[in-house]
Short mmCIF file of C-alpha atoms in Angstrom, two decimals:
data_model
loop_
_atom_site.label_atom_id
_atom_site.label_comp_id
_atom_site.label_asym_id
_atom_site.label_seq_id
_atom_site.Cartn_x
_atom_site.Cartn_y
_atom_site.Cartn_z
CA UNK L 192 93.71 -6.83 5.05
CA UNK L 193 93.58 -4.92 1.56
CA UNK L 194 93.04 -0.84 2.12
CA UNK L 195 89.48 0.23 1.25
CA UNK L 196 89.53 3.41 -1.49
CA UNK L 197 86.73 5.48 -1.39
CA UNK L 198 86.43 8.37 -3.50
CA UNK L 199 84.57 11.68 -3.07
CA UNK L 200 81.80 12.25 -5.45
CA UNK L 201 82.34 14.98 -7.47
CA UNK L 202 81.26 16.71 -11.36
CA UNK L 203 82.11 15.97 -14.29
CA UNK L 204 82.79 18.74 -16.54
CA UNK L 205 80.28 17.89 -18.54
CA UNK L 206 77.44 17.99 -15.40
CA UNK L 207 78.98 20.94 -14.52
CA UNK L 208 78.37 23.05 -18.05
CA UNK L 209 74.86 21.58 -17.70
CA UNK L 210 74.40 22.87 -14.37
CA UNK L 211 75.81 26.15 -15.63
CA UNK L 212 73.49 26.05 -18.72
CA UNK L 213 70.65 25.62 -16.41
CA UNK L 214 71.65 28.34 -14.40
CA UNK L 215 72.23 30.75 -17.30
CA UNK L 216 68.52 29.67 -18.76
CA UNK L 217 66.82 30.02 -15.37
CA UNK L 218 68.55 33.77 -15.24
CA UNK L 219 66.99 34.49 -18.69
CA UNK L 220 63.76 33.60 -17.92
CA UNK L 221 63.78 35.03 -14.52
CA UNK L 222 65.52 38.76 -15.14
CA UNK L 223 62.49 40.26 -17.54
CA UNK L 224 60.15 39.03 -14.68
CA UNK L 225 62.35 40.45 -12.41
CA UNK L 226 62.68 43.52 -14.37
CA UNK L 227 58.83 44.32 -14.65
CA UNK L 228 58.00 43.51 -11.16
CA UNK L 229 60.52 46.29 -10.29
CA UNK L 230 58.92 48.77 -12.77
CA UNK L 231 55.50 48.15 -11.26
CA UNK L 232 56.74 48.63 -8.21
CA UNK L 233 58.78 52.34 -9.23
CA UNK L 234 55.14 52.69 -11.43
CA UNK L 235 52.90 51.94 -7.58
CA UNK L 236 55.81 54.31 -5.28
CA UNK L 237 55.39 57.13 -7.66
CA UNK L 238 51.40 57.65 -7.97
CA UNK L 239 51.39 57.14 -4.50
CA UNK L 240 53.55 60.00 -4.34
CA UNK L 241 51.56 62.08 -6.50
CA UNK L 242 48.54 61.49 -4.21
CA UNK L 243 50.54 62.41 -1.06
CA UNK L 244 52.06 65.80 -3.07
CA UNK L 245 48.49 67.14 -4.23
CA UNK L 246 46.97 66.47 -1.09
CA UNK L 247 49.30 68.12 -0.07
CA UNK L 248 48.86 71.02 -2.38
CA UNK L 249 45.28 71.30 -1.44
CA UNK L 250 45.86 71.62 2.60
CA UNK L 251 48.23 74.50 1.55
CA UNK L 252 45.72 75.97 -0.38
CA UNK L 253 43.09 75.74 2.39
CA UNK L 254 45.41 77.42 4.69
CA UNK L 255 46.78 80.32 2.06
CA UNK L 256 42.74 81.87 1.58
CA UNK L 257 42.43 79.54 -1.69
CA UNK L 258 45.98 80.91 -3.59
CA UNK L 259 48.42 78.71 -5.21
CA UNK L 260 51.90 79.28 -4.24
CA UNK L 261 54.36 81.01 -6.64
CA UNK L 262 57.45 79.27 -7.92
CA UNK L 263 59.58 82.11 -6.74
CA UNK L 264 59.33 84.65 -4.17
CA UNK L 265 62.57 86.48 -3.02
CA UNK L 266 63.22 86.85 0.50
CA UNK L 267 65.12 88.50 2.91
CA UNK L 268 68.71 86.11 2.78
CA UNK L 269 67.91 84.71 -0.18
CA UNK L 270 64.92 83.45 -2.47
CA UNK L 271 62.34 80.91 -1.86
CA UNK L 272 61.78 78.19 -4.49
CA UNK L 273 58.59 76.08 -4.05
CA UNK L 274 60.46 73.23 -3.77
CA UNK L 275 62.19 75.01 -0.59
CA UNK L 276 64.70 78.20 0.33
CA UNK L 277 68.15 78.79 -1.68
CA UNK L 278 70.69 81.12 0.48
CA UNK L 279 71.95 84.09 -0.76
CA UNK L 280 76.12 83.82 -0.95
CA UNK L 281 76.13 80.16 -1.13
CA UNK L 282 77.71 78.22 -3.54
CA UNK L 283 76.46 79.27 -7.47
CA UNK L 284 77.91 76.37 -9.03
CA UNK L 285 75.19 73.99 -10.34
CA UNK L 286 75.56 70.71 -8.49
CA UNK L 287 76.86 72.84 -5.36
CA UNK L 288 74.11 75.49 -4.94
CA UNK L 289 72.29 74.60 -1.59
CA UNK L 290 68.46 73.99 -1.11
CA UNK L 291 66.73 73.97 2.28
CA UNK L 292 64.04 71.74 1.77
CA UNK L 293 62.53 71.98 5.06
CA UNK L 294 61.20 75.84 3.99
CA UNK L 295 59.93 74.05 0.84
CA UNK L 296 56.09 75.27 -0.01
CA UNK L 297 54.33 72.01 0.95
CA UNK L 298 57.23 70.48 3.21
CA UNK L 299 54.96 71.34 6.16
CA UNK L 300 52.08 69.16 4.97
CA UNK L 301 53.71 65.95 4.17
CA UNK L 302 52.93 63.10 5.80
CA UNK L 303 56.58 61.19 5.47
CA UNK L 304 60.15 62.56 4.93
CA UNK L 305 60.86 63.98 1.63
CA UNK L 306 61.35 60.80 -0.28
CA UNK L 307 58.24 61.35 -1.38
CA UNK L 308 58.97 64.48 -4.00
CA UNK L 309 61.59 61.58 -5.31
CA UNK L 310 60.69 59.47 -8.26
CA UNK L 311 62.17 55.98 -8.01
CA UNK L 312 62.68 56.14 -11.44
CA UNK L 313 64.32 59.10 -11.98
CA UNK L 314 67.81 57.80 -13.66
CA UNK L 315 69.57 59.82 -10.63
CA UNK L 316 72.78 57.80 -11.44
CA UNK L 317 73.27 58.29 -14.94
CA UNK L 318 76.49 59.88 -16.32
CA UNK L 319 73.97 62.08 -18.34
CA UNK L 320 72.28 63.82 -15.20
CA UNK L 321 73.78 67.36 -14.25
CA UNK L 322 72.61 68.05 -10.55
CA UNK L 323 71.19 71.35 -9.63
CA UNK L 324 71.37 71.58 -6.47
CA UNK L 325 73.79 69.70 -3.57
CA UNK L 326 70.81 68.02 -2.50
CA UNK L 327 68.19 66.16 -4.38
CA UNK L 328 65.17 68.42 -4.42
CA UNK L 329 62.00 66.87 -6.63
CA UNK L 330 61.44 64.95 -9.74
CA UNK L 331 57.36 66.39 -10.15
CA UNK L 332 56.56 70.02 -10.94
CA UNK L 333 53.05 71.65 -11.39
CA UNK L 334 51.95 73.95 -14.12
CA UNK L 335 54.18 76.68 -14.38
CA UNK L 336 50.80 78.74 -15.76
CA UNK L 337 49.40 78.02 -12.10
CA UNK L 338 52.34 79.28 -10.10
CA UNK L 339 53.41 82.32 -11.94
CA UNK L 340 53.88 84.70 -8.78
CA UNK L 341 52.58 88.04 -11.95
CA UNK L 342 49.42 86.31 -12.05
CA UNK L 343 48.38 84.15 -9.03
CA UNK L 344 45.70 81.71 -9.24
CA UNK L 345 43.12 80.61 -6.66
CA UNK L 346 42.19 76.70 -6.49
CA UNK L 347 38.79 77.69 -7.15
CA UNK L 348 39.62 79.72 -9.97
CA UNK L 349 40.41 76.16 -12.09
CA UNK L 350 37.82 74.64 -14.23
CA UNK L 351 38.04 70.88 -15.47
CA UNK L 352 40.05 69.65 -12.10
CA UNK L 353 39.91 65.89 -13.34
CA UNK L 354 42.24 67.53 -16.52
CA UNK L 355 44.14 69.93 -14.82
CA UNK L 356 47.62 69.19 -13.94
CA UNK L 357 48.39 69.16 -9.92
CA UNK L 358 52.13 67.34 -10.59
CA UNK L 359 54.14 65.39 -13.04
CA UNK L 360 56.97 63.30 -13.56
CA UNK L 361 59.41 66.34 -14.71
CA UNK L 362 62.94 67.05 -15.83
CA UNK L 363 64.55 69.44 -17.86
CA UNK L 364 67.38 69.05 -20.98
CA UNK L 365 70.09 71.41 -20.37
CA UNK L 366 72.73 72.27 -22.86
CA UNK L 367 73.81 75.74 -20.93
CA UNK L 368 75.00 75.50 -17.97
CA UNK L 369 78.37 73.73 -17.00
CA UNK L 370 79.05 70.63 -17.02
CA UNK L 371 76.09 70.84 -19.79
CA UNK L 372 77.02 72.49 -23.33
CA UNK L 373 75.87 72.59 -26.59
CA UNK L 374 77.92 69.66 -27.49
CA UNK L 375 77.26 67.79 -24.48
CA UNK L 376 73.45 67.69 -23.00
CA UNK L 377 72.72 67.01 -19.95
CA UNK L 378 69.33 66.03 -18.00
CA UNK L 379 68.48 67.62 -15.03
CA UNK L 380 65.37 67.56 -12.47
CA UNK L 381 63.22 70.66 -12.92
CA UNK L 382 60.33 72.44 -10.54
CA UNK L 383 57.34 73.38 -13.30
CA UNK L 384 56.00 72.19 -16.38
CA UNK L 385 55.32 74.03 -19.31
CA UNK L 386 53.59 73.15 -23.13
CA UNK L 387 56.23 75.34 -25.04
CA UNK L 388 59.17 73.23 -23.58
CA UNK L 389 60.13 69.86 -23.27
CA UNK L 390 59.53 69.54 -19.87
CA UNK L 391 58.41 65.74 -18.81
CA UNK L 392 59.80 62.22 -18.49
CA UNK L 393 58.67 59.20 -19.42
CA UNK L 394 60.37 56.69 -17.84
CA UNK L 395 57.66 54.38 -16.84
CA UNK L 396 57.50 52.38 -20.04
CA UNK L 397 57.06 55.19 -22.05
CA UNK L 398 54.66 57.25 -20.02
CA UNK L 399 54.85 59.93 -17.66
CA UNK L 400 52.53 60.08 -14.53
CA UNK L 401 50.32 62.89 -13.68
CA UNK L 402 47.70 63.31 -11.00
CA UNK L 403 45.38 65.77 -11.74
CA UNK L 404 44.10 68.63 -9.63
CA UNK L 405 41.09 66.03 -8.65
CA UNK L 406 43.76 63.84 -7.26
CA UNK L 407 43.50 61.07 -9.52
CA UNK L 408 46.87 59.61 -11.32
CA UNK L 409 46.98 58.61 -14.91
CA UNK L 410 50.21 57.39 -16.99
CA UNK L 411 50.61 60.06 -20.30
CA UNK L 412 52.20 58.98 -23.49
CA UNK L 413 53.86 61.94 -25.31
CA UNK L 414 51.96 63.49 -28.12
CA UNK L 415 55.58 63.47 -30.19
CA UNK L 416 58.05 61.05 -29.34
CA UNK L 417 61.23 62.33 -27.05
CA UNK L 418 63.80 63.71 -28.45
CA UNK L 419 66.83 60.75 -29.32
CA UNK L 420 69.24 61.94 -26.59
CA UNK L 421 68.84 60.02 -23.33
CA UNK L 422 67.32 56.87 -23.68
CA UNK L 423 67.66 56.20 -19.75
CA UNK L 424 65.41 59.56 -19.87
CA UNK L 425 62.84 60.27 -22.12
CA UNK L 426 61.63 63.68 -22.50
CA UNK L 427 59.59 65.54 -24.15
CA UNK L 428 56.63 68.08 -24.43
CA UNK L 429 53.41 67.51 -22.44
CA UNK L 430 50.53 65.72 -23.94
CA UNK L 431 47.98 67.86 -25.23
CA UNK L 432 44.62 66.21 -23.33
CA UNK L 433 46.84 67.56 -20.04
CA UNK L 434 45.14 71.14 -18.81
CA UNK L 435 48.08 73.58 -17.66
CA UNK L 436 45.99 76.49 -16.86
CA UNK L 437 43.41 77.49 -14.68
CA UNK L 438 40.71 78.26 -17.04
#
Protein backbone atom coordinates (compact mmCIF):
# COMPACT_ATOMS: atom_id res chain seq x y z
CA UNK A 1 0.00 0.00 0.00
CA UNK A 2 1.80 3.34 -1.20
CA UNK A 3 2.80 5.73 2.04
CA UNK A 4 0.46 8.75 2.33
CA UNK A 5 2.68 12.31 2.54
CA UNK A 6 1.09 14.93 4.19
CA UNK A 7 2.68 18.11 4.68
CA UNK A 8 2.28 20.80 7.35
CA UNK A 9 0.91 24.03 6.17
CA UNK A 10 3.13 26.62 6.57
CA UNK A 11 4.17 30.59 5.01
CA UNK A 12 5.56 31.50 2.34
CA UNK A 13 7.99 34.19 2.59
CA UNK A 14 6.15 36.19 0.68
CA UNK A 15 2.74 35.80 3.17
CA UNK A 16 4.95 36.24 5.76
CA UNK A 17 6.44 39.98 4.70
CA UNK A 18 2.72 40.70 4.11
CA UNK A 19 1.77 39.67 7.43
CA UNK A 20 4.71 41.69 8.72
CA UNK A 21 3.69 44.70 6.53
CA UNK A 22 0.34 44.50 8.04
CA UNK A 23 1.64 44.40 11.32
CA UNK A 24 4.04 47.32 10.86
CA UNK A 25 0.91 49.48 9.25
CA UNK A 26 -1.51 48.49 12.02
CA UNK A 27 1.44 49.77 14.61
CA UNK A 28 1.52 53.11 12.70
CA UNK A 29 -1.85 53.78 12.80
CA UNK A 30 -2.37 52.55 16.24
CA UNK A 31 0.83 54.27 18.29
CA UNK A 32 -0.38 58.20 17.74
CA UNK A 33 -3.81 56.92 19.07
CA UNK A 34 -2.09 55.26 21.58
CA UNK A 35 0.06 58.13 22.26
CA UNK A 36 -2.81 60.76 22.81
CA UNK A 37 -4.98 58.58 24.81
CA UNK A 38 -1.99 58.42 27.23
CA UNK A 39 -1.56 62.25 27.23
CA UNK A 40 -5.22 62.72 28.07
CA UNK A 41 -4.96 60.50 30.53
CA UNK A 42 -1.39 62.30 32.26
CA UNK A 43 -3.64 65.74 31.10
CA UNK A 44 -7.12 64.10 33.47
CA UNK A 45 -4.42 62.62 36.62
CA UNK A 46 -2.87 65.98 36.86
CA UNK A 47 -5.97 68.54 37.20
CA UNK A 48 -7.32 66.11 39.36
CA UNK A 49 -4.36 66.62 41.33
CA UNK A 50 -4.53 70.22 41.31
CA UNK A 51 -8.10 70.03 42.71
CA UNK A 52 -7.03 67.62 45.52
CA UNK A 53 -3.72 70.11 46.33
CA UNK A 54 -5.85 73.46 46.60
CA UNK A 55 -8.44 71.93 48.48
CA UNK A 56 -6.12 71.09 50.23
CA UNK A 57 -4.58 74.48 50.59
CA UNK A 58 -7.83 75.92 51.64
CA UNK A 59 -8.52 73.35 54.75
CA UNK A 60 -4.99 74.50 55.86
CA UNK A 61 -5.92 77.85 55.61
CA UNK A 62 -9.16 77.38 57.58
CA UNK A 63 -7.25 75.79 60.28
CA UNK A 64 -4.04 78.43 60.32
CA UNK A 65 -6.73 81.74 61.25
CA UNK A 66 -6.87 82.49 57.29
CA UNK A 67 -2.66 82.65 56.69
CA UNK A 68 -0.93 81.06 53.87
CA UNK A 69 1.96 79.02 54.79
CA UNK A 70 5.54 80.25 54.13
CA UNK A 71 7.90 78.40 51.85
CA UNK A 72 10.49 78.28 54.56
CA UNK A 73 10.45 78.37 58.17
CA UNK A 74 13.59 77.10 60.10
CA UNK A 75 13.15 74.84 62.87
CA UNK A 76 14.67 73.38 65.65
CA UNK A 77 16.81 70.17 63.73
CA UNK A 78 16.52 71.54 60.66
CA UNK A 79 14.20 73.73 58.29
CA UNK A 80 10.77 73.16 57.11
CA UNK A 81 10.06 73.41 53.36
CA UNK A 82 6.34 73.53 52.38
CA UNK A 83 6.69 70.67 50.53
CA UNK A 84 7.85 68.91 53.96
CA UNK A 85 10.98 68.98 56.70
CA UNK A 86 14.83 68.78 55.48
CA UNK A 87 17.24 67.56 58.52
CA UNK A 88 19.91 69.45 59.61
CA UNK A 89 23.44 67.26 59.08
CA UNK A 90 22.03 65.15 56.43
CA UNK A 91 23.38 64.64 53.26
CA UNK A 92 24.02 68.32 51.21
CA UNK A 93 24.59 66.78 48.02
CA UNK A 94 21.74 67.55 45.56
CA UNK A 95 20.13 64.26 44.61
CA UNK A 96 21.08 62.96 48.28
CA UNK A 97 19.66 65.71 50.55
CA UNK A 98 16.66 64.07 52.45
CA UNK A 99 12.98 65.38 52.57
CA UNK A 100 10.39 64.20 55.09
CA UNK A 101 7.35 64.56 53.32
CA UNK A 102 5.09 63.47 55.94
CA UNK A 103 5.85 67.13 57.89
CA UNK A 104 5.07 68.63 54.45
CA UNK A 105 2.56 71.86 54.87
CA UNK A 106 -0.58 70.22 53.40
CA UNK A 107 0.55 66.43 53.83
CA UNK A 108 -2.01 66.32 56.67
CA UNK A 109 -4.96 67.21 54.45
CA UNK A 110 -4.60 64.93 51.58
CA UNK A 111 -6.94 62.63 50.83
CA UNK A 112 -4.48 59.79 49.10
CA UNK A 113 -0.71 59.11 49.46
CA UNK A 114 1.55 61.61 48.03
CA UNK A 115 1.31 60.61 44.43
CA UNK A 116 -0.77 63.21 44.16
CA UNK A 117 1.97 66.32 44.40
CA UNK A 118 3.47 64.03 41.32
CA UNK A 119 2.80 65.02 37.79
CA UNK A 120 2.58 62.01 35.48
CA UNK A 121 4.20 63.93 33.09
CA UNK A 122 6.97 65.20 34.65
CA UNK A 123 9.98 63.64 32.37
CA UNK A 124 11.31 62.10 35.86
CA UNK A 125 13.50 59.73 33.73
CA UNK A 126 15.26 61.91 31.50
CA UNK A 127 19.11 62.05 31.44
CA UNK A 128 18.50 65.90 31.63
CA UNK A 129 16.73 65.90 35.19
CA UNK A 130 19.13 66.67 38.24
CA UNK A 131 17.20 65.44 41.45
CA UNK A 132 17.02 67.59 44.46
CA UNK A 133 16.24 65.71 46.89
CA UNK A 134 16.61 61.55 47.56
CA UNK A 135 13.04 61.43 47.32
CA UNK A 136 10.65 62.81 44.81
CA UNK A 137 8.99 65.75 46.50
CA UNK A 138 6.38 67.80 44.00
CA UNK A 139 6.13 68.83 40.45
CA UNK A 140 3.36 72.05 41.36
CA UNK A 141 4.40 75.13 43.33
CA UNK A 142 2.20 78.19 44.30
CA UNK A 143 3.07 81.81 43.98
CA UNK A 144 6.16 82.46 45.56
CA UNK A 145 4.55 86.28 46.15
CA UNK A 146 1.87 84.34 48.37
CA UNK A 147 4.24 82.37 50.53
CA UNK A 148 6.98 84.77 51.25
CA UNK A 149 7.31 84.02 55.15
CA UNK A 150 8.58 88.64 55.24
CA UNK A 151 5.21 89.29 54.13
CA UNK A 152 2.47 86.68 54.86
CA UNK A 153 -0.74 86.72 53.17
CA UNK A 154 -4.23 85.81 54.40
CA UNK A 155 -6.65 83.83 51.87
CA UNK A 156 -8.95 86.59 52.25
CA UNK A 157 -6.51 89.10 51.57
CA UNK A 158 -6.57 87.85 47.55
CA UNK A 159 -8.70 89.58 45.08
CA UNK A 160 -9.63 87.96 41.59
CA UNK A 161 -9.50 84.13 43.06
CA UNK A 162 -10.73 82.69 39.58
CA UNK A 163 -7.04 84.42 38.31
CA UNK A 164 -5.01 83.85 41.09
CA UNK A 165 -2.61 81.07 41.04
CA UNK A 166 -3.27 78.20 43.89
CA UNK A 167 -0.59 75.59 41.96
CA UNK A 168 1.14 74.88 38.74
CA UNK A 169 2.89 72.48 36.78
CA UNK A 170 6.58 73.74 37.93
CA UNK A 171 10.25 73.04 37.43
CA UNK A 172 13.25 74.89 37.53
CA UNK A 173 16.52 75.10 34.87
CA UNK A 174 19.59 74.75 36.79
CA UNK A 175 23.01 75.43 35.46
CA UNK A 176 24.71 75.78 39.19
CA UNK A 177 24.67 73.21 41.11
CA UNK A 178 26.51 69.82 40.42
CA UNK A 179 25.86 67.61 38.22
CA UNK A 180 24.31 70.96 36.52
CA UNK A 181 26.92 73.64 35.05
CA UNK A 182 27.04 76.27 32.83
CA UNK A 183 27.91 74.01 30.05
CA UNK A 184 25.61 71.39 30.97
CA UNK A 185 21.83 72.38 32.16
CA UNK A 186 19.94 70.48 33.93
CA UNK A 187 16.00 70.46 34.83
CA UNK A 188 14.96 70.04 38.12
CA UNK A 189 11.43 70.04 40.08
CA UNK A 190 10.99 73.29 42.01
CA UNK A 191 8.46 74.40 45.10
CA UNK A 192 7.18 78.19 43.90
CA UNK A 193 6.56 80.04 40.92
CA UNK A 194 7.68 83.29 40.11
CA UNK A 195 7.08 85.99 36.83
CA UNK A 196 10.84 87.11 36.83
CA UNK A 197 12.03 83.43 36.28
CA UNK A 198 11.39 80.72 34.14
CA UNK A 199 9.64 78.76 36.40
CA UNK A 200 6.81 76.41 34.60
CA UNK A 201 6.48 73.38 32.33
CA UNK A 202 4.59 72.71 29.63
CA UNK A 203 4.52 69.36 28.96
CA UNK A 204 0.95 68.76 28.23
CA UNK A 205 1.05 69.59 24.54
CA UNK A 206 2.46 72.74 25.05
CA UNK A 207 0.57 73.97 28.06
CA UNK A 208 1.05 74.05 31.60
CA UNK A 209 -1.89 73.42 34.08
CA UNK A 210 -2.93 75.73 36.75
CA UNK A 211 -5.87 75.69 39.10
CA UNK A 212 -6.62 78.83 40.38
CA UNK A 213 -7.25 79.92 43.95
CA UNK A 214 -11.20 79.31 43.01
CA UNK A 215 -10.24 75.77 42.37
CA UNK A 216 -10.85 75.61 38.84
CA UNK A 217 -7.97 74.10 36.36
CA UNK A 218 -7.11 75.64 33.08
CA UNK A 219 -4.16 74.50 30.57
CA UNK A 220 -1.67 77.92 30.00
CA UNK A 221 0.30 78.40 26.87
CA UNK A 222 3.50 80.44 27.52
CA UNK A 223 3.42 84.06 26.65
CA UNK A 224 7.18 83.45 24.96
CA UNK A 225 8.04 80.20 23.78
CA UNK A 226 10.53 77.93 26.15
CA UNK A 227 13.74 78.30 25.96
CA UNK A 228 15.42 75.49 23.14
CA UNK A 229 17.08 73.29 25.82
CA UNK A 230 14.90 70.35 26.87
CA UNK A 231 12.44 69.45 24.52
CA UNK A 232 11.18 66.48 26.88
CA UNK A 233 10.65 69.73 29.22
CA UNK A 234 9.47 72.85 28.22
CA UNK A 235 9.93 75.76 30.35
CA UNK A 236 9.47 78.94 30.55
CA UNK A 237 8.06 82.17 32.25
CA UNK A 238 4.43 82.26 33.45
CA UNK A 239 1.73 83.59 31.28
CA UNK A 240 0.83 86.98 31.95
CA UNK A 241 -3.32 86.56 32.36
CA UNK A 242 -1.95 84.22 35.55
CA UNK A 243 -2.36 86.49 38.99
CA UNK A 244 0.76 85.75 41.36
CA UNK A 245 -0.11 88.09 44.05
CA UNK A 246 -2.63 88.69 46.45
CA UNK A 247 -3.86 91.99 45.41
Amino acid sequence: MPRRVTTSPAFTLIELLVVISIIALLLAILLPVLGRARDAARGAICRSNLRQMTMALHMYTDDHDGLMFPWLEQEAGGRLWWPGFEPAGGPSAEGERIIDRTRGRLWPYYRHNDSIEICPAFPLTSSNYKPKFSTNWTTYAPSLNLINPNLPVRRDDIRESGRTLAFADAAQINNFQPPASASRPMFEQWFYVSRNERTMIYHHGGRAHAAAMDGHVAAHEPDKAPLDLFREAPIAHPPADLKLQAR
